[in-house]
Amino acid sequence: MDVNTAFKSACRVLLGREIGELREFEPYLLRVINPLSQKASSLSKKKLYIASEYCKGAKLIAYDEMEKLKIAPLNINKIKDMDSLLCEVSERFYYCGSKNLGNSMQVQESDECIDSSFVHHSYEVLKSEYVAYSAYIRESSYLFGTSWAGGSAFCLSCHGLHTNTRCFETYYSGNLTDSHFCYQCNGCSNCLFSFNQRGKHYMIGNLELAREKYLEIKKSLLGEVAEELSKKKAFPSLFTLVD
C-alpha cells in the first residue's frame, strides 16, 4: 500500500468516506508545518529537500552524496588565528538535505526520517509509517497534516498529540480516541467541539449525550465535513471556526 492509498483509508476511518487524492490536499495539509524547501545540490544539481530556515546561499548536498565530497585535510601552516581558521573551514561547510536514515523505505520529498517507511513531504519522522505533510512524528502511523505527535494513529490535521487514535482537527490532547475538533482533552473518547475535558465520553461541547444520540449527530456532521473537503479540498481550522 502506498501513501495515497493509506490517506484514502484514513479518510474512510475518520470521515466515513474517501474525499479525493492526497496531492489535492497539499496546501490544506501543510497548514500545520513549515513546508520543506526544494533545493539543488551544490555538487550535482540534483533535487533535495531541507528545512526552509537554512540561510540563503548556503552550500547543500544530498545525504547520499556525502561520500562524493573530496576534501583535503586542513593545511596547518595556513592557520594563524581564528580568522584564518574560519576562512579555511568555511570552504568545507555543506548543509545536508534529504537525510533518510536507518531502515527506511519509500521515503519521498522528506528530510530527517529514521527507521520509517511510506513517508511523503515530511521531516523529523522516527519509527513511523504512512505519514505525509507532517513533522516531528514519533512511533505513529496514518498521520496526515499533523505535527508534534507520538504513539498516534489515523489522525488528520492535528497538532500536539500523545497516544491519540482516530482524531481530526484536534490540538494539544492525549490518550484521546474517536474525537473531532477538540482542544486540550485527555483520556476522552467520542468528543466533538470539546475543550479542556478529562475522562469524558460522547460529548458535544460540554454536553454529554446518550451514545445513540451522539453517534447520530456525529454521522450527520462528519458527512457535511467530508462533503466540503471533497469539493473544496480544504476545511476551516478549529481556531477559525470558534473565532
Short mmCIF file of C-alpha atoms in Angstrom, two decimals:
data_model
loop_
_atom_site.label_atom_id
_atom_site.label_comp_id
_atom_site.label_asym_id
_atom_site.label_seq_id
_atom_site.Cartn_x
_atom_site.Cartn_y
_atom_site.Cartn_z
CA MET A 1 0.00 0.00 0.00
CA ASP A 2 1.36 3.45 -0.91
CA VAL A 3 0.86 6.76 0.94
CA ASN A 4 -2.05 7.86 -1.27
CA THR A 5 -3.93 4.63 -0.61
CA ALA A 6 -3.20 4.99 3.11
CA PHE A 7 -4.65 8.52 3.02
CA LYS A 8 -7.85 7.24 1.48
CA SER A 9 -8.04 4.53 4.14
CA ALA A 10 -7.59 7.13 6.89
CA CYS A 11 -10.37 9.26 5.42
CA ARG A 12 -12.74 6.30 5.45
CA VAL A 13 -11.90 5.69 9.10
CA LEU A 14 -12.17 9.35 10.16
CA LEU A 15 -14.88 10.71 7.88
CA GLY A 16 -16.76 7.66 6.70
CA ARG A 17 -15.76 8.05 3.04
CA GLU A 18 -12.94 8.92 0.68
CA ILE A 19 -12.57 12.59 -0.24
CA GLY A 20 -10.03 12.56 -3.06
CA GLU A 21 -6.35 12.13 -3.83
CA LEU A 22 -3.65 13.07 -1.32
CA ARG A 23 -1.91 15.53 -3.67
CA GLU A 24 -5.10 17.57 -3.99
CA PHE A 25 -4.92 18.42 -0.29
CA GLU A 26 -1.29 19.54 -0.16
CA PRO A 27 -1.96 23.26 0.62
CA TYR A 28 -4.55 22.32 3.25
CA LEU A 29 -2.39 19.72 4.98
CA LEU A 30 0.70 21.94 5.02
CA ARG A 31 -1.00 24.50 7.28
CA VAL A 32 0.34 22.92 10.46
CA ILE A 33 4.02 22.68 9.48
CA ASN A 34 6.73 24.83 7.96
CA PRO A 35 6.98 23.32 4.48
CA LEU A 36 10.24 21.83 3.31
CA SER A 37 12.26 23.69 0.71
CA GLN A 38 13.22 22.04 -2.54
CA LYS A 39 16.82 22.94 -3.36
CA ALA A 40 19.54 21.86 -5.75
CA SER A 41 22.70 20.10 -4.63
CA SER A 42 25.84 22.23 -4.92
CA LEU A 43 27.64 19.16 -6.24
CA SER A 44 25.28 17.64 -8.78
CA LYS A 45 22.27 19.97 -9.03
CA LYS A 46 20.01 17.03 -8.10
CA LYS A 47 16.88 17.87 -6.12
CA LEU A 48 16.97 17.64 -2.35
CA TYR A 49 14.63 18.62 0.47
CA ILE A 50 15.66 20.57 3.53
CA ALA A 51 14.15 22.83 6.21
CA SER A 52 13.37 26.33 4.95
CA GLU A 53 15.25 28.02 7.82
CA TYR A 54 18.74 27.44 6.40
CA CYS A 55 20.49 30.62 5.29
CA LYS A 56 20.22 31.68 1.68
CA GLY A 57 23.24 30.87 -0.42
CA ALA A 58 24.41 28.02 1.82
CA LYS A 59 26.09 25.09 0.11
CA LEU A 60 23.92 21.99 0.11
CA ILE A 61 24.33 18.31 -0.65
CA ALA A 62 22.03 15.32 -0.51
CA TYR A 63 22.75 12.69 2.10
CA ASP A 64 23.64 10.07 -0.50
CA GLU A 65 26.30 12.41 -1.94
CA MET A 66 28.41 12.71 1.21
CA GLU A 67 30.90 10.10 0.05
CA LYS A 68 31.47 12.06 -3.14
CA LEU A 69 32.97 15.01 -1.27
CA LYS A 70 36.71 15.07 -1.83
CA ILE A 71 38.08 17.42 0.80
CA ALA A 72 41.78 17.68 1.50
CA PRO A 73 42.98 17.87 5.12
CA LEU A 74 43.39 21.31 6.65
CA ASN A 75 46.73 22.96 5.99
CA ILE A 76 48.03 23.69 9.45
CA ASN A 77 50.54 26.19 8.05
CA LYS A 78 47.70 28.43 6.88
CA ILE A 79 46.04 28.58 10.28
CA LYS A 80 47.48 31.54 12.15
CA ASP A 81 44.49 32.78 14.12
CA MET A 82 40.73 32.39 14.46
CA ASP A 83 40.00 34.33 11.29
CA SER A 84 42.30 32.17 9.18
CA LEU A 85 40.82 29.02 10.74
CA LEU A 86 37.29 30.12 9.89
CA CYS A 87 38.39 31.00 6.38
CA GLU A 88 39.84 27.53 5.86
CA VAL A 89 36.90 25.71 7.39
CA SER A 90 34.13 27.75 5.73
CA GLU A 91 35.04 26.38 2.33
CA ARG A 92 34.32 22.88 3.64
CA PHE A 93 30.89 23.54 5.14
CA TYR A 94 27.90 21.89 3.48
CA TYR A 95 24.40 21.53 4.82
CA CYS A 96 22.95 18.10 4.14
CA GLY A 97 19.35 17.53 3.00
CA SER A 98 17.18 14.52 2.18
CA LYS A 99 18.58 12.68 5.21
CA ASN A 100 16.72 9.41 5.46
CA LEU A 101 18.49 7.04 7.82
CA GLY A 102 18.27 3.60 9.36
CA ASN A 103 15.84 1.06 7.98
CA SER A 104 13.76 3.48 5.89
CA MET A 105 11.98 2.79 2.61
CA GLN A 106 9.60 4.56 0.24
CA VAL A 107 10.52 7.99 1.63
CA GLN A 108 9.86 10.85 -0.80
CA GLU A 109 10.48 14.61 -0.67
CA SER A 110 11.39 14.33 3.02
CA ASP A 111 14.23 15.01 5.45
CA GLU A 112 15.37 13.59 8.80
CA CYS A 113 13.39 10.36 8.56
CA ILE A 114 14.71 7.44 10.62
CA ASP A 115 13.50 3.83 10.54
CA SER A 116 10.33 4.94 8.75
CA SER A 117 8.50 3.87 5.62
CA PHE A 118 5.98 5.32 3.19
CA VAL A 119 6.65 8.94 4.09
CA HIS A 120 5.90 11.89 1.82
CA HIS A 121 6.93 15.55 2.20
CA SER A 122 7.62 15.32 5.93
CA TYR A 123 10.54 15.80 8.30
CA GLU A 124 11.71 14.66 11.73
CA VAL A 125 9.89 11.33 11.46
CA LEU A 126 11.02 8.41 13.65
CA LYS A 127 9.83 4.79 13.56
CA SER A 128 6.61 5.63 11.74
CA GLU A 129 4.77 4.66 8.57
CA TYR A 130 2.22 6.18 6.20
CA VAL A 131 2.95 9.81 7.03
CA ALA A 132 2.50 12.83 4.75
CA TYR A 133 2.78 16.59 5.11
CA SER A 134 3.75 16.18 8.76
CA ALA A 135 6.62 17.00 11.12
CA TYR A 136 8.04 15.84 14.45
CA ILE A 137 6.36 12.45 14.39
CA ARG A 138 7.36 9.53 16.63
CA GLU A 139 6.20 5.90 16.53
CA SER A 140 2.97 6.68 14.69
CA SER A 141 1.08 5.63 11.57
CA TYR A 142 -1.51 7.03 9.18
CA LEU A 143 -0.84 10.68 10.04
CA PHE A 144 -1.56 13.45 7.54
CA GLY A 145 -1.13 17.18 8.04
CA THR A 146 -0.06 16.60 11.64
CA SER A 147 2.80 17.92 13.76
CA TRP A 148 4.31 17.04 17.13
CA ALA A 149 2.69 13.63 17.59
CA GLY A 150 3.81 10.44 19.30
CA GLY A 151 2.26 7.00 19.56
CA SER A 152 -0.73 8.07 17.48
CA ALA A 153 -2.63 6.66 14.50
CA PHE A 154 -5.26 7.74 11.97
CA CYS A 155 -5.03 11.48 12.63
CA LEU A 156 -5.69 14.25 10.14
CA SER A 157 -4.91 17.95 10.56
CA CYS A 158 -3.80 17.78 14.20
CA HIS A 159 -1.06 19.22 16.43
CA GLY A 160 0.40 18.25 19.78
CA LEU A 161 -0.81 14.67 20.22
CA HIS A 162 0.21 11.82 22.51
CA THR A 163 -1.27 8.33 22.06
CA ASN A 164 -4.27 9.59 20.12
CA THR A 165 -6.28 7.44 17.71
CA ARG A 166 -8.79 8.49 15.05
CA CYS A 167 -8.74 12.25 15.55
CA PHE A 168 -9.45 15.16 13.20
CA GLU A 169 -8.71 18.87 13.80
CA THR A 170 -7.55 18.19 17.35
CA TYR A 171 -4.87 20.04 19.29
CA TYR A 172 -2.77 19.51 22.43
CA SER A 173 -4.58 16.37 23.56
CA GLY A 174 -3.52 12.97 24.89
CA ASN A 175 -4.97 9.46 25.13
CA LEU A 176 -7.90 10.63 23.03
CA THR A 177 -9.87 8.45 20.61
CA ASP A 178 -12.61 8.97 18.01
CA SER A 179 -12.74 12.72 18.51
CA HIS A 180 -13.01 15.70 16.19
CA PHE A 181 -12.48 19.44 16.68
CA CYS A 182 -11.09 19.15 20.21
CA TYR A 183 -8.58 21.13 22.26
CA GLN A 184 -6.71 20.06 25.39
CA CYS A 185 -8.77 16.95 26.04
CA ASN A 186 -7.20 13.99 27.83
CA GLY A 187 -8.38 10.46 28.49
CA CYS A 188 -11.57 11.04 26.49
CA SER A 189 -13.34 9.32 23.62
CA ASN A 190 -16.07 10.31 21.17
CA CYS A 191 -15.95 14.07 21.61
CA LEU A 192 -16.94 16.86 19.21
CA PHE A 193 -16.04 20.52 19.68
CA SER A 194 -14.93 19.83 23.25
CA PHE A 195 -12.30 21.85 25.12
CA ASN A 196 -10.40 21.10 28.34
CA GLN A 197 -12.20 17.85 29.12
CA ARG A 198 -10.85 14.96 31.21
CA GLY A 199 -12.13 11.39 31.09
CA LYS A 200 -15.32 12.28 29.22
CA HIS A 201 -17.23 10.34 26.56
CA TYR A 202 -19.92 11.11 23.98
CA MET A 203 -19.57 14.86 24.41
CA ILE A 204 -20.60 17.69 22.11
CA GLY A 205 -19.12 20.84 23.55
CA ASN A 206 -19.52 20.40 27.32
CA LEU A 207 -22.73 18.40 26.99
CA GLU A 208 -22.66 14.62 27.47
CA LEU A 209 -25.22 12.75 25.35
CA ALA A 210 -26.62 9.26 25.15
CA ARG A 211 -24.45 7.11 22.89
CA GLU A 212 -27.10 6.64 20.21
CA LYS A 213 -27.92 10.35 20.01
CA TYR A 214 -24.26 11.30 19.89
CA LEU A 215 -23.49 8.86 17.07
CA GLU A 216 -26.48 10.13 15.08
CA ILE A 217 -25.29 13.74 15.29
CA LYS A 218 -21.69 12.75 14.62
CA LYS A 219 -22.60 10.86 11.45
CA SER A 220 -24.54 13.83 10.11
CA LEU A 221 -21.83 16.35 10.96
CA LEU A 222 -18.97 14.31 9.53
CA GLY A 223 -20.98 13.76 6.37
CA GLU A 224 -21.07 17.55 5.89
CA VAL A 225 -17.36 17.87 6.68
CA ALA A 226 -16.47 15.15 4.18
CA GLU A 227 -18.62 16.76 1.50
CA GLU A 228 -16.91 20.15 1.90
CA LEU A 229 -13.46 18.58 1.94
CA SER A 230 -14.32 16.66 -1.21
CA LYS A 231 -15.47 19.80 -3.02
CA LYS A 232 -13.09 22.47 -1.71
CA LYS A 233 -10.05 20.34 -0.76
CA ALA A 234 -9.87 22.30 2.48
CA PHE A 235 -11.77 22.91 5.69
CA PRO A 236 -11.57 25.75 8.25
CA SER A 237 -9.34 25.00 11.22
CA LEU A 238 -10.78 24.65 14.71
CA PHE A 239 -9.45 28.09 15.61
CA THR A 240 -11.18 29.69 12.63
CA LEU A 241 -14.48 28.01 13.48
CA VAL A 242 -14.50 29.28 17.07
CA ASP A 243 -13.15 32.76 16.31
#
